[in-house]
mmCIF file with all atom_site columns, C-alpha atoms in Angstrom:
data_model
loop_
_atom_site.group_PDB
_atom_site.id
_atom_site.type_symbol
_atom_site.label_atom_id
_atom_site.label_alt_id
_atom_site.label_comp_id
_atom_site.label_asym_id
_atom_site.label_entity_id
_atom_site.label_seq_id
_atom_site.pdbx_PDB_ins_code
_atom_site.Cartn_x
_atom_site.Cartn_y
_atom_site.Cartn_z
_atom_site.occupancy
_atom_site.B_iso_or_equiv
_atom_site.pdbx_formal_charge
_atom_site.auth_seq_id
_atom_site.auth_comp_id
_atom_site.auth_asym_id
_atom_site.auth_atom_id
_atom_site.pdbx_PDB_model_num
ATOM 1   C CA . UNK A 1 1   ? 104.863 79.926  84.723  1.00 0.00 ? 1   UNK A CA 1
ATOM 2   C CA . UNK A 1 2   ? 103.960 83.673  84.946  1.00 0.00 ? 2   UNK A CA 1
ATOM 3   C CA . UNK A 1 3   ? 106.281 86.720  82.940  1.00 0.00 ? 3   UNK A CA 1
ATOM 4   C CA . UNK A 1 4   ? 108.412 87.519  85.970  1.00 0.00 ? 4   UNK A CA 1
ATOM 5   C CA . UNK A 1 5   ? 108.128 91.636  84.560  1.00 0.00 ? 5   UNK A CA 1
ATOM 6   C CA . UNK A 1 6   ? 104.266 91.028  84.643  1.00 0.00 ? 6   UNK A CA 1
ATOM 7   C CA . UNK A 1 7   ? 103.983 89.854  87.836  1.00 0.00 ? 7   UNK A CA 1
ATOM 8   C CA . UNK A 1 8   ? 106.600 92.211  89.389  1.00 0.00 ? 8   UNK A CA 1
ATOM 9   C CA . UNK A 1 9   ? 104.569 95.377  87.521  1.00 0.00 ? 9   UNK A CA 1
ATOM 10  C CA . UNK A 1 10  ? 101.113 93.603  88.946  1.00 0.00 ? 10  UNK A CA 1
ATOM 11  C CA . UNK A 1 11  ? 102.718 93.663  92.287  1.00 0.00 ? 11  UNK A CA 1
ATOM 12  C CA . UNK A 1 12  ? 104.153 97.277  92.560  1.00 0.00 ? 12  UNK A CA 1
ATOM 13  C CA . UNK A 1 13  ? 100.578 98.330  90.824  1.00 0.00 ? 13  UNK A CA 1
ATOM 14  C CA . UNK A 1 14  ? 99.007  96.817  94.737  1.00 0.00 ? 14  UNK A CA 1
ATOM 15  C CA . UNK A 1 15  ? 101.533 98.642  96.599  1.00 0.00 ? 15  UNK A CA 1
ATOM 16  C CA . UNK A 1 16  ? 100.691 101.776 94.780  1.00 0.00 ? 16  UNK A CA 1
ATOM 17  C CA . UNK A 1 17  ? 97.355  101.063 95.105  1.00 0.00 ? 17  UNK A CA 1
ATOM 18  C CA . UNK A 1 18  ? 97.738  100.297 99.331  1.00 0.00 ? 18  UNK A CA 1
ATOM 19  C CA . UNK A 1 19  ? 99.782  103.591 99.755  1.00 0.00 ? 19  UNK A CA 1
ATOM 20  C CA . UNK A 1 20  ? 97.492  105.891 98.186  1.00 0.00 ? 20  UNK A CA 1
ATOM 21  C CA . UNK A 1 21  ? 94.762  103.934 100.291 1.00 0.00 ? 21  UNK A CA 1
ATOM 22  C CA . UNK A 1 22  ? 96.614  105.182 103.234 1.00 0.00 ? 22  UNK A CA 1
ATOM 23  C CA . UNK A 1 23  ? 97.098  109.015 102.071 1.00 0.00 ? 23  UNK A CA 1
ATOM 24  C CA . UNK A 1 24  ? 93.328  108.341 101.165 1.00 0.00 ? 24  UNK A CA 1
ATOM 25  C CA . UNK A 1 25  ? 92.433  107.591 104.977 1.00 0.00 ? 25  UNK A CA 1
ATOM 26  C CA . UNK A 1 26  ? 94.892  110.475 106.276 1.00 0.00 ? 26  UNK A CA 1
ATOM 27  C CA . UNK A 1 27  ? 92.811  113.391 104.008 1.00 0.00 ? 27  UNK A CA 1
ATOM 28  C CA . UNK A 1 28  ? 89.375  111.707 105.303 1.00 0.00 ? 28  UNK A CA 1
ATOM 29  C CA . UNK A 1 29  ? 90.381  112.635 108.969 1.00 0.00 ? 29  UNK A CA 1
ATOM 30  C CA . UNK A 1 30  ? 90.734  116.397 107.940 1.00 0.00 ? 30  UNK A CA 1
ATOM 31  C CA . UNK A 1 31  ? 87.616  116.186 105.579 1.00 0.00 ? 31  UNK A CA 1
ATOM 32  C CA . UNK A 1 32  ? 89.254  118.532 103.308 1.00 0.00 ? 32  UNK A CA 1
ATOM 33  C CA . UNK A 1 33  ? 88.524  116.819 99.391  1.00 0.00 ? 33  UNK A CA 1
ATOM 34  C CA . UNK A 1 34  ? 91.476  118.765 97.878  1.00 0.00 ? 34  UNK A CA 1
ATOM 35  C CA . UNK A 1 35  ? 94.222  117.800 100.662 1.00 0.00 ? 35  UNK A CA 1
ATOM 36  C CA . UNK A 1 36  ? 97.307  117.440 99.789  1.00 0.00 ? 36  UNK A CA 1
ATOM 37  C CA . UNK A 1 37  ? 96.862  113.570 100.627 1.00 0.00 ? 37  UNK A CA 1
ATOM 38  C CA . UNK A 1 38  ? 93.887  113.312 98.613  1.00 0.00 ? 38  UNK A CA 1
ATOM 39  C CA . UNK A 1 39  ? 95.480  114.550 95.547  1.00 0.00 ? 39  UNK A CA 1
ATOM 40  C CA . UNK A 1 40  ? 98.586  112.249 96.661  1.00 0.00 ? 40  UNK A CA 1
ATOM 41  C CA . UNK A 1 41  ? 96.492  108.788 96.940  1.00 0.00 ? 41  UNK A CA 1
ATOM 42  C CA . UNK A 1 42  ? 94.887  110.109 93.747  1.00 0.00 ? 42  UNK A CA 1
ATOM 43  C CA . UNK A 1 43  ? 98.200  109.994 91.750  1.00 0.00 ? 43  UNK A CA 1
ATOM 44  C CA . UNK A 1 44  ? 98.993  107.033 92.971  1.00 0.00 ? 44  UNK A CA 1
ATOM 45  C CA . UNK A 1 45  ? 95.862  105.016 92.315  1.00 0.00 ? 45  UNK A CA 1
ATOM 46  C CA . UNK A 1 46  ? 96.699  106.337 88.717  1.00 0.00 ? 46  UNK A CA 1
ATOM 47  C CA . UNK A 1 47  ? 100.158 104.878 89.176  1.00 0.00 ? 47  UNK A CA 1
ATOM 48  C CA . UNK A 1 48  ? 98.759  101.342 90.280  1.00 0.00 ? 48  UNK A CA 1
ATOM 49  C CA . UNK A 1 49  ? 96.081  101.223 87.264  1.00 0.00 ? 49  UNK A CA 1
ATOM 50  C CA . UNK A 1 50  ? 99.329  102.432 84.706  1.00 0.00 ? 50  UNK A CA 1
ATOM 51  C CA . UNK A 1 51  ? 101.283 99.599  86.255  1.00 0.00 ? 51  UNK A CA 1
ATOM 52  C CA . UNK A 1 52  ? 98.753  96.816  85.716  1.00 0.00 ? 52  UNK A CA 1
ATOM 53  C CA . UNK A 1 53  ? 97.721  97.595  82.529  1.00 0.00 ? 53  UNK A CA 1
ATOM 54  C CA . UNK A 1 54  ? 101.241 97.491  81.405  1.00 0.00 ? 54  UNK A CA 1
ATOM 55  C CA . UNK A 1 55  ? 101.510 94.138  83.114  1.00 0.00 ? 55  UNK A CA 1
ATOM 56  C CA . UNK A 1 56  ? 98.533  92.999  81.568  1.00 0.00 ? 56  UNK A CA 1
ATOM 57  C CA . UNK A 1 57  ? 100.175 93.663  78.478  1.00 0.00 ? 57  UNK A CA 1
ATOM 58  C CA . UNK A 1 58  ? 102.614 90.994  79.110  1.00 0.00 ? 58  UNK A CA 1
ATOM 59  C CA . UNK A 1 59  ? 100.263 88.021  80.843  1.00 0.00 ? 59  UNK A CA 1
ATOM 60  C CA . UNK A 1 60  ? 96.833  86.808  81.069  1.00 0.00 ? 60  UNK A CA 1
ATOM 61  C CA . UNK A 1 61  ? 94.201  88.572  83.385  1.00 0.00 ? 61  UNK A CA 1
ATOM 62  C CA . UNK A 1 62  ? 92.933  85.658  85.196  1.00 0.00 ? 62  UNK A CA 1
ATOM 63  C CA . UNK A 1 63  ? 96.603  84.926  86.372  1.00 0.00 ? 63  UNK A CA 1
ATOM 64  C CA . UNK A 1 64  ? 97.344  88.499  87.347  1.00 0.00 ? 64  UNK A CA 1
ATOM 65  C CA . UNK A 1 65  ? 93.968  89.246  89.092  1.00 0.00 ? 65  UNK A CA 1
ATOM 66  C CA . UNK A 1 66  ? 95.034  87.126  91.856  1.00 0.00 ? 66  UNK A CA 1
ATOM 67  C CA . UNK A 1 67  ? 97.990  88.618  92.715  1.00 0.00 ? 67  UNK A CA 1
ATOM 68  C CA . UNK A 1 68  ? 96.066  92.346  93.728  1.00 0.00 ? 68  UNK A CA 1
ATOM 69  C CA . UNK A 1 69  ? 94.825  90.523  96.585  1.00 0.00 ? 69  UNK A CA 1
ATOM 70  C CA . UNK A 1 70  ? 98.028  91.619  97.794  1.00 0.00 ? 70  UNK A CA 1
ATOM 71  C CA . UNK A 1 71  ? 96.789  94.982  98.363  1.00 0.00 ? 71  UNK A CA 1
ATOM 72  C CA . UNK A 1 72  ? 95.101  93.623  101.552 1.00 0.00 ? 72  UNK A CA 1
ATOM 73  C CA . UNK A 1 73  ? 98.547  92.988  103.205 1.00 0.00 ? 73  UNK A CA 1
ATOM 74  C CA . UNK A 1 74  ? 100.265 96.449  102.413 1.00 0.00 ? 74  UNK A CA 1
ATOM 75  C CA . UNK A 1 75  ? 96.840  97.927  103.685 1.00 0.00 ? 75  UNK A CA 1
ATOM 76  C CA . UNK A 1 76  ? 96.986  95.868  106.947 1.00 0.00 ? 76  UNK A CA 1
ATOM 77  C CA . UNK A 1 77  ? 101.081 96.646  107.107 1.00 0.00 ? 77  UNK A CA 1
ATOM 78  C CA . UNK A 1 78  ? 100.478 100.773 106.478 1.00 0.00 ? 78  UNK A CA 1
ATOM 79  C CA . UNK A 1 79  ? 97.443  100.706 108.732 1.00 0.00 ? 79  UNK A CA 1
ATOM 80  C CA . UNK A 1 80  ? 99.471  99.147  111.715 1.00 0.00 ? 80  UNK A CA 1
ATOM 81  C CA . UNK A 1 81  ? 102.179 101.080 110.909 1.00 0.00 ? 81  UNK A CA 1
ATOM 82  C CA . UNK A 1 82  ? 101.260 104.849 110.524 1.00 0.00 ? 82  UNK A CA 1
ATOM 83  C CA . UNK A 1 83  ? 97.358  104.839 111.930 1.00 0.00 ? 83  UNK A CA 1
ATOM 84  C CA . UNK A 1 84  ? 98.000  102.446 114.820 1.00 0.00 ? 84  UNK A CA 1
ATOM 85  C CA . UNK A 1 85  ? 95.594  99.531  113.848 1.00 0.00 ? 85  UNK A CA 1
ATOM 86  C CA . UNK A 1 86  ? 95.733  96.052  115.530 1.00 0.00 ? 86  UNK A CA 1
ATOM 87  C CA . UNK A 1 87  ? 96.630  93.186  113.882 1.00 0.00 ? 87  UNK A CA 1
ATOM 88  C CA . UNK A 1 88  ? 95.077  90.121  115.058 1.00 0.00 ? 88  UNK A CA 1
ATOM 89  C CA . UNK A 1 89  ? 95.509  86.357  114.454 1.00 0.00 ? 89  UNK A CA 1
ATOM 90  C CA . UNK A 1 90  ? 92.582  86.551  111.635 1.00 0.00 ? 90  UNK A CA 1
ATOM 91  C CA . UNK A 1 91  ? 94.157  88.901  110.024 1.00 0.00 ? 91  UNK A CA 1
ATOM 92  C CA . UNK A 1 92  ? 97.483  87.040  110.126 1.00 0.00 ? 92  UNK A CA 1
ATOM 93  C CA . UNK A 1 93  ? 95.738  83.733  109.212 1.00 0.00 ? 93  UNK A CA 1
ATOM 94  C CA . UNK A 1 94  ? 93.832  85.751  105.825 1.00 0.00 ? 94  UNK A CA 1
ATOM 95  C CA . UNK A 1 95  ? 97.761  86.912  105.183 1.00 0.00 ? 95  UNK A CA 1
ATOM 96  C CA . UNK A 1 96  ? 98.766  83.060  104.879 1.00 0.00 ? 96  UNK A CA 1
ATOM 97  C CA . UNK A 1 97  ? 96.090  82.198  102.647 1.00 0.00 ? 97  UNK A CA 1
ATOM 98  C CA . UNK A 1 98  ? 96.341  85.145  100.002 1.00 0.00 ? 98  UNK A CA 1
ATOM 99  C CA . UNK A 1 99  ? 99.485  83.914  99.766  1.00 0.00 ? 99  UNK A CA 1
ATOM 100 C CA . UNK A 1 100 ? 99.070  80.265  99.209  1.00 0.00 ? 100 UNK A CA 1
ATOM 101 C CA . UNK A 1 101 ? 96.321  81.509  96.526  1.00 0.00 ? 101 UNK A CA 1
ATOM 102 C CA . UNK A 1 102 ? 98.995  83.441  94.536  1.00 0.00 ? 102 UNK A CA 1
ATOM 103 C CA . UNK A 1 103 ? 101.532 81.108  95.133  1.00 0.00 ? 103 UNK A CA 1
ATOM 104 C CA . UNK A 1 104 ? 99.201  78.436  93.303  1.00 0.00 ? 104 UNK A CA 1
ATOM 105 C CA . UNK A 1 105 ? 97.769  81.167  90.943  1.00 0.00 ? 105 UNK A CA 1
ATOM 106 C CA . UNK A 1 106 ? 101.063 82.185  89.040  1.00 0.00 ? 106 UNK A CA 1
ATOM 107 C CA . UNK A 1 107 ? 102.248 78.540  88.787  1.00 0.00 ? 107 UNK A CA 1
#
């Protein structure tokens, strides 16, 4: 069984990771490089590398890897959310399975 603190750090490292995708994606539509949001998803890609090097500190690499596939689902969330993308039954379906594949992964 996985370090409950290393998966937990792993995880919040892929929602770092997701948002600054997102503040990424906002300073591409104004094609300014030093935005505001640029500099923001900057920091806190920083933020999501910090975090899972300090879980990888704590717990092997091949059973933490698995679990930054979960920076698919917070993009998918933020992009439906705050830029009005669709969500489809594929999308939904690739959701279940990165799940599953943790689920088994950490065990």
């Amino acid at each position: 069984m996985a370090d409950p603190a290393a998966v937990l750090l792993a995880a919040s490292s892929t929602i770092a990771a997701a948002v600054g995708m997102l503040f990424f994606k906002l300073a591409a539509k104004q094609q300014k490089l030093l935005s505001p949001q640029f500099i923001a998803g900057g920091i806190l890609f920083v933020l999501g590398t910090v975090l899972m090097i300090l879980a990888l500190q704590k717990e092997e690499l091949s059973l933490l890897f698995p679990i930054t596939s979960l920076t698919y689902i917070w993009v998918m969330l933020l992009s439906w959310k705050f830029l009005g993308e669709k969500i489809n039954r594929w999308k939904v379906a690739s959701v279940v399975f990165i799940i599953l594949g943790i689920t088994f992964a950490v065990q």
